[in-house]
XYZ file of C-alpha atoms in Angstrom:
282
model
C 0.500 0.448 -6.862
C 2.952 -1.523 -4.719
C 0.730 -4.581 -5.215
C 2.696 -7.259 -7.071
C 0.939 -10.663 -6.693
C -2.299 -9.070 -5.506
C -5.562 -10.866 -6.316
C -9.166 -9.661 -6.483
C -12.180 -12.006 -6.458
C -15.612 -10.938 -7.691
C -18.610 -13.230 -7.273
C -21.982 -11.762 -6.264
C -20.044 -8.600 -5.457
C -16.436 -8.087 -4.419
C -15.356 -10.905 -2.155
C -11.640 -9.986 -1.943
C -11.137 -6.352 -2.882
C -8.585 -3.580 -3.121
C -9.142 -1.189 -0.242
C -8.960 2.589 -0.059
C -9.598 5.248 -2.673
C -7.947 8.189 -4.406
C -8.702 11.598 -2.933
C -6.426 14.264 -4.337
C -5.080 16.005 -2.428
C -4.857 13.761 0.628
C -2.217 11.519 2.196
C -4.644 8.589 2.182
C -3.665 8.160 -1.486
C 0.095 8.069 -1.040
C 0.322 6.606 2.463
C -2.367 3.907 2.283
C -4.216 3.384 -1.024
C -1.081 2.747 -3.105
C 0.739 0.709 -0.462
C 0.981 -3.071 -0.211
C -1.068 -3.199 2.992
C -4.144 -1.997 1.072
C -4.052 -5.095 -1.173
C -4.384 -8.869 -0.886
C -0.656 -9.456 -0.698
C 2.002 -10.535 1.784
C 3.983 -8.115 3.940
C 7.377 -8.570 5.634
C 8.082 -5.898 8.221
C 11.720 -4.902 8.655
C 12.145 -2.311 11.418
C 13.440 1.027 10.183
C 12.693 0.376 6.504
C 11.923 3.485 4.466
C 9.721 3.482 1.384
C 9.541 5.551 -1.802
C 6.805 8.161 -1.928
C 3.881 7.699 -4.271
C 2.480 10.700 -6.121
C 0.043 13.065 -4.421
C 0.144 15.702 -1.733
C -1.312 16.432 1.687
C -4.792 17.930 1.894
C -5.323 21.331 3.550
C -5.058 20.909 7.305
C -3.162 17.605 7.137
C 0.238 17.317 8.799
C 2.790 16.062 6.276
C 4.038 12.696 7.556
C 6.656 10.179 6.377
C 5.510 7.211 4.295
C 4.536 4.523 6.840
C 6.383 1.243 7.186
C 3.631 -1.157 6.163
C 6.079 -4.019 5.618
C 5.293 -3.988 1.937
C 6.964 -3.588 -1.414
C 9.337 -0.859 -2.577
C 9.081 -1.473 -6.340
C 6.010 -0.893 -8.512
C 6.788 -3.255 -11.402
C 9.000 -6.095 -10.254
C 7.118 -9.366 -10.496
C 7.492 -12.118 -13.050
C 4.855 -14.575 -14.217
C 6.573 -17.966 -14.267
C 3.750 -20.263 -15.329
C 0.195 -19.856 -16.617
C -1.654 -23.100 -17.366
C -5.336 -23.520 -18.174
C -7.430 -26.688 -18.464
C -11.138 -27.427 -18.417
C -10.918 -27.999 -14.662
C -8.529 -25.347 -13.364
C -6.267 -22.395 -14.060
C -2.820 -22.426 -12.434
C -0.273 -19.647 -12.238
C 2.992 -19.023 -10.434
C 4.248 -15.472 -9.964
C 7.523 -14.349 -8.401
C 7.308 -10.979 -6.628
C 10.654 -11.234 -4.824
C 12.072 -8.287 -6.752
C 9.286 -6.015 -5.541
C 10.526 -6.244 -1.942
C 13.637 -4.838 -0.328
C 16.372 -7.446 -0.828
C 17.594 -6.689 2.693
C 14.467 -8.382 4.063
C 13.188 -10.856 1.444
C 14.878 -13.641 -0.493
C 11.721 -15.243 -1.912
C 8.096 -14.130 -2.280
C 6.385 -16.602 -4.588
C 2.635 -16.964 -5.064
C 0.989 -19.943 -6.732
C -2.710 -19.504 -7.415
C -5.107 -22.231 -8.541
C -8.670 -21.511 -9.635
C -10.563 -24.796 -9.297
C -13.606 -24.138 -11.423
C -16.105 -22.818 -10.776
C -15.748 -21.252 -7.305
C -12.748 -22.497 -5.296
C -9.284 -20.945 -5.108
C -6.136 -22.422 -3.587
C -3.470 -19.829 -2.759
C 0.023 -21.054 -1.892
C 2.685 -18.539 -0.813
C 6.318 -19.225 -0.038
C 7.867 -16.317 1.830
C 11.518 -16.369 2.884
C 12.907 -13.504 4.927
C 16.529 -12.703 5.642
C 15.810 -12.509 9.379
C 13.398 -14.669 11.361
C 12.382 -11.680 13.472
C 10.756 -9.890 10.511
C 7.016 -10.618 10.858
C 5.191 -11.944 7.781
C 1.489 -11.281 7.224
C -0.992 -12.646 4.655
C -3.789 -10.167 3.865
C -7.424 -10.487 2.726
C -9.578 -7.331 2.445
C -13.372 -7.362 2.742
C -16.315 -4.994 2.421
C -17.992 -6.211 5.614
C -16.801 -7.414 8.987
C -15.386 -10.951 8.739
C -16.326 -13.679 11.190
C -13.354 -15.719 12.417
C -13.894 -19.296 13.592
C -10.638 -21.032 14.418
C -8.632 -21.389 11.231
C -11.508 -20.150 9.031
C -13.137 -16.816 8.387
C -16.115 -15.740 6.321
C -17.617 -12.507 5.049
C -21.050 -11.690 3.631
C -21.969 -8.589 1.615
C -23.584 -7.444 -1.646
C -25.618 -10.643 -1.844
C -22.542 -12.874 -1.804
C -20.237 -14.688 0.586
C -16.734 -16.075 0.831
C -15.206 -18.564 3.231
C -11.451 -18.881 3.669
C -9.588 -21.658 5.484
C -5.963 -21.349 6.536
C -4.279 -24.702 5.915
C -0.707 -23.540 6.590
C 0.866 -22.424 8.845
C -0.611 -25.000 11.206
C -0.079 -22.571 14.086
C -1.500 -19.552 12.236
C -2.963 -16.649 14.166
C -5.912 -14.897 12.488
C -6.842 -11.325 13.386
C -9.385 -8.923 11.916
C -8.614 -5.214 11.670
C -11.044 -2.508 10.650
C -14.299 -0.818 11.484
C -14.835 2.906 12.124
C -11.515 4.662 12.672
C -9.433 1.636 11.623
C -10.523 0.942 8.022
C -7.193 2.105 6.624
C -4.865 1.050 9.427
C -1.131 0.945 8.772
C 1.976 1.336 10.925
C 0.042 2.193 14.067
C -2.482 4.706 12.744
C -5.487 5.149 10.479
C -4.852 6.969 7.209
C -8.290 8.506 7.002
C -9.727 10.316 4.030
C -9.350 14.110 4.233
C -12.143 16.138 5.808
C -13.022 17.782 2.498
C -13.530 15.189 -0.225
C -13.656 15.735 -3.990
C -17.168 15.523 -5.423
C -16.553 12.079 -6.964
C -14.974 10.508 -3.849
C -17.202 8.252 -1.683
C -17.282 8.589 2.113
C -14.845 6.433 4.055
C -17.603 4.164 5.403
C -18.638 3.071 1.884
C -18.295 -0.749 1.967
C -16.458 -1.042 -1.348
C -13.568 1.032 -0.020
C -12.868 -1.995 2.157
C -13.868 -1.701 5.799
C -12.026 -4.709 7.209
C -9.139 -7.050 6.558
C -8.001 -10.369 7.968
C -4.326 -10.775 8.802
C -2.857 -14.282 8.969
C 0.462 -14.657 10.759
C 2.647 -17.602 11.824
C 2.714 -18.015 15.601
C 6.442 -18.812 15.643
C 9.155 -16.654 14.092
C 11.294 -18.280 11.416
C 13.026 -17.257 8.213
C 11.032 -19.425 5.801
C 7.237 -19.661 5.906
C 4.457 -21.241 3.880
C 0.935 -19.879 3.630
C -1.713 -22.170 2.124
C -5.357 -21.097 1.875
C -8.581 -22.436 0.413
C -11.197 -19.850 -0.581
C -14.710 -20.559 -1.824
C -17.089 -17.875 -3.071
C -20.811 -17.941 -3.796
C -24.131 -16.460 -2.802
C -25.352 -16.156 0.777
C -26.446 -19.813 0.821
C -22.784 -20.911 0.963
C -22.350 -22.758 4.267
C -19.149 -24.779 4.454
C -15.941 -25.507 2.584
C -15.164 -28.988 1.301
C -13.238 -31.219 3.669
C -9.504 -31.048 3.014
C -6.791 -33.642 3.513
C -3.285 -32.260 4.031
C 0.067 -33.960 3.764
C 3.609 -32.647 4.008
C 7.000 -34.168 3.242
C 10.477 -32.697 3.015
C 9.839 -31.880 -0.630
C 6.126 -31.074 -0.964
C 2.924 -29.760 0.567
C -0.275 -31.372 -0.703
C -4.000 -30.753 -0.322
C -6.799 -32.985 -1.568
C -10.553 -32.380 -1.646
C -13.733 -33.314 -3.485
C -15.722 -30.584 -5.181
C -18.279 -30.265 -7.981
C -18.175 -33.992 -8.663
C -14.382 -34.065 -8.984
C -11.475 -35.117 -6.794
C -8.664 -32.538 -6.740
C -5.136 -33.401 -5.598
C -2.637 -30.515 -5.562
C 1.008 -31.064 -4.626
C 3.238 -27.982 -4.320
C 7.008 -28.322 -4.612
C 8.895 -27.069 -1.536
C 12.408 -27.464 -2.933
C 12.077 -25.612 -6.228
C 10.974 -22.001 -6.080
C 7.666 -22.990 -7.692
C 5.843 -25.935 -9.195
C 2.541 -27.721 -8.610
C 1.385 -31.173 -9.729
C -2.408 -31.061 -10.123
C -4.490 -34.194 -10.591
C -8.240 -34.063 -11.223
C -10.296 -37.259 -11.239
C -13.975 -37.375 -12.128
């Protein structure tokens, strides 16, 4: 799929999931399921961009339509793992997906992902576009309808729960998209499953096809953006995220918090394309 730098989280069920499914024939496969918008990635929408077609064909009765402009990637295999580091307290990775996007719109798409054991994730994305007017969107797909509360959202399903807090951008706008008729929304329309489904294909309202997503966008247009999120997963008793302390300088973005009897201090480098200094004190 066009899903470089995608992540999936499973804890008491799928907390962050891939959305869609694979009917064949059916344009849902080629026009939604395989596209970047169906995954937990970042999109950069350049008006007029055209995308390569994925395999598959239209189902009987479907009008053949162009591949939608979801703002996503145009290369299937074009990311590079820069760092993978594991300790007893965390796993850190940095992955560069810049090459998966059209170079006419993106000059940097870097994701740094920190698993703070056992159940917290810090996701730091640096996204530089060639034009400030190209909207950038951070995506998180869920099985059930998310509840948005200011800069946080939560979802509960399958006996589990996740809470996500947007730390950057400070002016972020959070929006949920989904529900009946909009589960597979992209480029102004819903790419529904075909009327006649193969025997092994679930109905489109099956929760694990992904029924909703949260989109996080900067309020102000600019060429270079930072997305920083904290995610915690658990069972339905999960109530709140740890308190976070943020700091920013010309060279770094830092977040500190206490969790599971430890003090975590993460400082991400803003000048180099990637790099994170992680301190854990017990």
